[in-house]
PDB file of C-alpha atoms in Angstrom:
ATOM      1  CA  UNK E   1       0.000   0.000   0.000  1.00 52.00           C
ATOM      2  CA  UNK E   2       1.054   3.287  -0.956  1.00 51.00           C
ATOM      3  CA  UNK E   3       0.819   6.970   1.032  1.00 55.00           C
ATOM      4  CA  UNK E   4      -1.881   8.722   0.789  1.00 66.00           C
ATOM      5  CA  UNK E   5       0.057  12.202   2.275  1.00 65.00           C
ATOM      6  CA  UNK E   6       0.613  14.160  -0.703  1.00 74.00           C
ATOM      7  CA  UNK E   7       0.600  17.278   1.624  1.00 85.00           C
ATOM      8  CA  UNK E   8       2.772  20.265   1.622  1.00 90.00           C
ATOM      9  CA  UNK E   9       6.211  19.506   3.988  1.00 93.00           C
ATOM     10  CA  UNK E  10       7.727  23.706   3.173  1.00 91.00           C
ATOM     11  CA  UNK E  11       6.678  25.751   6.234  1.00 93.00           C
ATOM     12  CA  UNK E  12       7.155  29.279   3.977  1.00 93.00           C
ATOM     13  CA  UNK E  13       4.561  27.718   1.908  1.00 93.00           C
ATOM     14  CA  UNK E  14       2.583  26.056   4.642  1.00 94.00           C
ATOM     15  CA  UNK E  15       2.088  29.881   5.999  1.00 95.00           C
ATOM     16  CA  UNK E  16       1.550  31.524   2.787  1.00 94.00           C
ATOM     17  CA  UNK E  17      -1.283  29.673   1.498  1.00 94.00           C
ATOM     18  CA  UNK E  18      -2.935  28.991   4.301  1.00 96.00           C
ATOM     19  CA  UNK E  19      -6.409  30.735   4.201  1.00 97.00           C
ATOM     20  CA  UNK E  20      -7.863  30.580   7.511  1.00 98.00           C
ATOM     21  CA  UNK E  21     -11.706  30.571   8.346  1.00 97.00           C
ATOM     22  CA  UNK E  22     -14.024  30.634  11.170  1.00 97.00           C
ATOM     23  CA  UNK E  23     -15.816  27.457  11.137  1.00 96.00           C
ATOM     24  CA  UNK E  24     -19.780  27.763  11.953  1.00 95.00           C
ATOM     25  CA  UNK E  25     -21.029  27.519  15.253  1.00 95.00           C
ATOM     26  CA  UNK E  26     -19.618  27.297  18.585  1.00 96.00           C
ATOM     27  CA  UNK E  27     -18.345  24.655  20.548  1.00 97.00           C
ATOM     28  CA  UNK E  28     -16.638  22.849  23.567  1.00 97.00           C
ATOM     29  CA  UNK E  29     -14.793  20.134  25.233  1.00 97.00           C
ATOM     30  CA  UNK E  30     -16.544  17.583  27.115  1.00 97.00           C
ATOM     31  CA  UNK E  31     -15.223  14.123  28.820  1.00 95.00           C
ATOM     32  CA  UNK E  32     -17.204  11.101  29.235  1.00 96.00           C
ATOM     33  CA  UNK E  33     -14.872   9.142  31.786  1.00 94.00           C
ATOM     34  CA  UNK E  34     -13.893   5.603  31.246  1.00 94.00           C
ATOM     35  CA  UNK E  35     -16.401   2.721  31.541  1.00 93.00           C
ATOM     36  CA  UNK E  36     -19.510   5.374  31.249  1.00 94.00           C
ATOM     37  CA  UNK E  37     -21.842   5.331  28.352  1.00 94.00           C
ATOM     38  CA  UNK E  38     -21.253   7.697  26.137  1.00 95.00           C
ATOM     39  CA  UNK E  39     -24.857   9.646  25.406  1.00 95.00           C
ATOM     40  CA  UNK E  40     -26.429   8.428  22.351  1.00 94.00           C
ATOM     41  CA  UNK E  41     -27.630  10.742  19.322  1.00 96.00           C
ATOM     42  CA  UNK E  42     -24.355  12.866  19.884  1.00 97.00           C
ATOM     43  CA  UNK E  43     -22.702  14.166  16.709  1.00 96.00           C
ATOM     44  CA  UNK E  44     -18.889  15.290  17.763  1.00 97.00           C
ATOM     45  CA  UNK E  45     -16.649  17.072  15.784  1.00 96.00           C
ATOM     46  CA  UNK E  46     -13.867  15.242  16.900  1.00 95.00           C
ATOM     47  CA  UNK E  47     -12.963  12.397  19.287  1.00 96.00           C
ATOM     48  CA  UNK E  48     -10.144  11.216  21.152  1.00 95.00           C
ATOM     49  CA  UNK E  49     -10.295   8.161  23.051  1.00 95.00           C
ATOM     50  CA  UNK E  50      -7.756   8.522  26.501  1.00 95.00           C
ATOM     51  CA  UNK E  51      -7.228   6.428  29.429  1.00 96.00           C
ATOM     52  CA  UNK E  52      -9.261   8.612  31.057  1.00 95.00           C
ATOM     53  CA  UNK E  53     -12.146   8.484  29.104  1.00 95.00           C
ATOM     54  CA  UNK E  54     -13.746   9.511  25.309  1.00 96.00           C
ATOM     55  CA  UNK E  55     -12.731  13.350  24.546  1.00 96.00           C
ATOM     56  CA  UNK E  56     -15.620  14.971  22.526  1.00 97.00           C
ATOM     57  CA  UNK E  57     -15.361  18.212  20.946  1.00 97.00           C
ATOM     58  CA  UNK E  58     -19.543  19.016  20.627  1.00 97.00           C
ATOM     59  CA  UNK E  59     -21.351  22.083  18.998  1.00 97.00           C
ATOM     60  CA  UNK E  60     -23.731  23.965  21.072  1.00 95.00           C
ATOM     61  CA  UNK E  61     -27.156  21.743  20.979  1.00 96.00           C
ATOM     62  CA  UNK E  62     -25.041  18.694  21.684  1.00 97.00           C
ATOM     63  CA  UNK E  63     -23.354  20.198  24.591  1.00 96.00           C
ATOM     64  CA  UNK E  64     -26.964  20.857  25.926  1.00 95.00           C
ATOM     65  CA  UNK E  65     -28.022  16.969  25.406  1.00 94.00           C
ATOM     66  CA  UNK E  66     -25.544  15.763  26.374  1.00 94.00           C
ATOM     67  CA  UNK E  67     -25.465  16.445  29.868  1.00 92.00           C
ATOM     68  CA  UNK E  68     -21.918  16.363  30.374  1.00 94.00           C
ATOM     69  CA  UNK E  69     -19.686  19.280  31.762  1.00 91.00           C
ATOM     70  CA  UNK E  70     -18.126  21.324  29.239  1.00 93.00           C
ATOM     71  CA  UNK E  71     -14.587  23.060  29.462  1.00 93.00           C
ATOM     72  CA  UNK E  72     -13.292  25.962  26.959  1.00 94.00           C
ATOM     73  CA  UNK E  73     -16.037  27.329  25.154  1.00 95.00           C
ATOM     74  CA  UNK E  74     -14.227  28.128  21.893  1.00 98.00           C
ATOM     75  CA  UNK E  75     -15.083  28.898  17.790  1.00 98.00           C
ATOM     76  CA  UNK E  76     -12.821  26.916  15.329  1.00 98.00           C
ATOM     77  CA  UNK E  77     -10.839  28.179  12.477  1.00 98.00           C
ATOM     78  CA  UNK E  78      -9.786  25.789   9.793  1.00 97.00           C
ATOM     79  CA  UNK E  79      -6.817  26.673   8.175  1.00 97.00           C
ATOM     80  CA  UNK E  80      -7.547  25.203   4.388  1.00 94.00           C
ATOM     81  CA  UNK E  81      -3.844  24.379   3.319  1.00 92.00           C
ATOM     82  CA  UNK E  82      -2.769  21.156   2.127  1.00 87.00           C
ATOM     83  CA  UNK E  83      -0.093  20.299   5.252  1.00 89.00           C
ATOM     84  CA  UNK E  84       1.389  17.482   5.112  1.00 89.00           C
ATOM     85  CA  UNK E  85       1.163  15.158   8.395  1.00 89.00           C
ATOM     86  CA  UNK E  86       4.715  15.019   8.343  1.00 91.00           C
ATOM     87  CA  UNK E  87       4.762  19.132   7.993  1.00 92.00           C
ATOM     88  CA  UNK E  88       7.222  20.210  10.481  1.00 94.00           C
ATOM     89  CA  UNK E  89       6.954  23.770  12.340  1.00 95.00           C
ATOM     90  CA  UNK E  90       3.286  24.899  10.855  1.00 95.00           C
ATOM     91  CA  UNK E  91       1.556  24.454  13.842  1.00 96.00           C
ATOM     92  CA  UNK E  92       4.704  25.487  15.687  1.00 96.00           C
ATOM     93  CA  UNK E  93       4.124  28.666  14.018  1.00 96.00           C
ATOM     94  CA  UNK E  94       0.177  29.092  14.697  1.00 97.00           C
ATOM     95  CA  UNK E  95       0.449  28.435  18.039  1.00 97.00           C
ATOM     96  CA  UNK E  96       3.757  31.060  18.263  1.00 97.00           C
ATOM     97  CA  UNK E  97       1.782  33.885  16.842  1.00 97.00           C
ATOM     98  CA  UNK E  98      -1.274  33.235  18.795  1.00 98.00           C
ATOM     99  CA  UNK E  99       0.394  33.204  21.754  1.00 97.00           C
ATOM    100  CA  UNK E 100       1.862  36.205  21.348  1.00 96.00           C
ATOM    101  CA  UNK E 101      -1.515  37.565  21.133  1.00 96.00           C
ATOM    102  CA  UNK E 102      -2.013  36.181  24.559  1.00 97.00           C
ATOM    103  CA  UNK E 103      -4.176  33.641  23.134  1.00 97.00           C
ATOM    104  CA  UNK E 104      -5.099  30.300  24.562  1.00 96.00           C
ATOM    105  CA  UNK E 105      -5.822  27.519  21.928  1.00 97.00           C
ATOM    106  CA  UNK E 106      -6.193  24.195  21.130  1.00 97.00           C
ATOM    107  CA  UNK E 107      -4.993  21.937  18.112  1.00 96.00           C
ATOM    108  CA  UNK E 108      -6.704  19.196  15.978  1.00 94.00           C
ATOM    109  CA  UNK E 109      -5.374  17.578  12.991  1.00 91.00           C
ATOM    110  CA  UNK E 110      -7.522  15.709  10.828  1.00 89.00           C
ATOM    111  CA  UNK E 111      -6.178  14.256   7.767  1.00 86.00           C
ATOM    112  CA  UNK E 112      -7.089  16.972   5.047  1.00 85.00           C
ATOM    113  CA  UNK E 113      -6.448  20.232   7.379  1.00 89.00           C
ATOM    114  CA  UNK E 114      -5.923  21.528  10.745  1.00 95.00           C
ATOM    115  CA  UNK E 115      -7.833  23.360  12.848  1.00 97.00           C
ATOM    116  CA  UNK E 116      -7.373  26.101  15.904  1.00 98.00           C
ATOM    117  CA  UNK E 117     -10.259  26.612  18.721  1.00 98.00           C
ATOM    118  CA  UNK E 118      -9.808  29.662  20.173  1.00 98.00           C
ATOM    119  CA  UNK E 119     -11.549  31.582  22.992  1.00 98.00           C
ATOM    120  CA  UNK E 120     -15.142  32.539  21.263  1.00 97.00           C
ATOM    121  CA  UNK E 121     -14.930  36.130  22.260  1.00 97.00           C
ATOM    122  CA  UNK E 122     -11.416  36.346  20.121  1.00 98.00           C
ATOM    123  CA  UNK E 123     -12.354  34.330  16.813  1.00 98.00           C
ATOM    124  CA  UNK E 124     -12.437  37.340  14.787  1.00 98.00           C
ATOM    125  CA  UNK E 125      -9.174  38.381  15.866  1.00 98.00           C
ATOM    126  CA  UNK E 126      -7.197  35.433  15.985  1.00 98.00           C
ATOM    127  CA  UNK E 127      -8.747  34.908  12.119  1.00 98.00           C
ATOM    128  CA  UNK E 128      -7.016  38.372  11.377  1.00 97.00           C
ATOM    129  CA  UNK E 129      -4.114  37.697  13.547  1.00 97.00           C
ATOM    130  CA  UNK E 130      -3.797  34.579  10.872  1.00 97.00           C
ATOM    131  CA  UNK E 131      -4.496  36.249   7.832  1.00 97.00           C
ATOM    132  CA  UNK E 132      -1.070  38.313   8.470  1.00 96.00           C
ATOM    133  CA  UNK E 133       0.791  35.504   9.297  1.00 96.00           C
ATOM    134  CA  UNK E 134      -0.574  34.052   5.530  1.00 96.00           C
ATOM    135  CA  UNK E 135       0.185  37.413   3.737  1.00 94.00           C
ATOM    136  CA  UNK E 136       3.563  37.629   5.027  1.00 89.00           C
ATOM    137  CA  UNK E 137       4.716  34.022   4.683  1.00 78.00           C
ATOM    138  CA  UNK E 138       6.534  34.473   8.000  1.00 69.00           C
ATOM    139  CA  UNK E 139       6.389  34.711  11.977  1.00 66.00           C
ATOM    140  CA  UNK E 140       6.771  38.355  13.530  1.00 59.00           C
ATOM    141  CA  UNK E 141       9.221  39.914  15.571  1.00 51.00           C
ATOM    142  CA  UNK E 142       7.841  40.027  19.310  1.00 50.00           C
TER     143      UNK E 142
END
C-alpha cells in the first residue's frame, strides 16, 4: 500500500497559502470518563479516546443533550492548506503567533487540514491575527 500524504512539507509555503476561516457555530470540550456510556444521538466534531475516558469536541445543541460538563467554550478556524502530516513547524508557528496575542488555543489535525479553537470572544481576531501571518509568509518579531 502506498501513502496517501501528498501534503505540503515547506513551512514558507505552509504559511503563505494557508487561508484561515471561522468554522460555523460554537463549541466545547466535554469528557465522558472511562467505563460510562457515552450519550447516544451525539454528533462530535472530533474524538479522542484517553485512558481517562472519550474526549468529545460538541457544537452547542449537543453540549446541551448531552449532559456532560463542558470546558473551553471556543469557535474553530480551519486553516484550508494542504499540510502534510509530516509538515514540520506549521503548527509550531500558529500556536507562536497566537500566543503572542495572549491567546489560549487548542490543536486538531484531521487528515485533510488543521484546525485552531480559540476563545469565542477572540475568533475574529485570531482569524485576522492569521491572515497576516498568511500574507507575510513568515512569523513576527515580538
Amino acid at each position: 500500500m502506498g501513502s496517501l500524504d501528498g501534503g505540503e512539507k515547506n513551512l514558507a509555503t505552509l504559511l503563505r497559502t494557508m487561508q484561515p476561516s471561522l468554522l460555523d457555530g460554537t463549541w466545547s470540550f466535554v469528557t465522558v470518563p472511562a467505563g460510562r456510556p457515552v450519550p447516544s444521538g451525539l454528533n462530535p466534531l472530533m474524538t479522542c479516546r484517553e485512558p481517562e475516558g472519550l474526549t468529545m469536541l460538541l457544537d452547542e445543541a449537543d453540549l446541551a443533550r448531552s449532559g456532560l460538563p463542558h470546558a473551553f467554550f471556543c469557535q474553530g478556524i480551519a486553516l484550508h492548506t494542504n499540510s502534510s502530516l509530516y509538515a514540520i513547524g506549521f503548527l509550531a508557528a500558529i500556536s507562536e503567533t497566537l500566543a503572542k496575542q495572549a491567546m489560549s488555543i487548542n490543536i486538531v489535525s484531521a487528515f485533510n487540514r488543521d484546525y485552531v479553537f480559540v476563545p469565542a470572544a477572540r475568533a475574529e481576531e485570531a482569524v485576522e491575527v492569521l491572515k497576516k501571518l498568511a500574507a507575510t509568509g513568515k512569523l513576527q518579531a515580538r
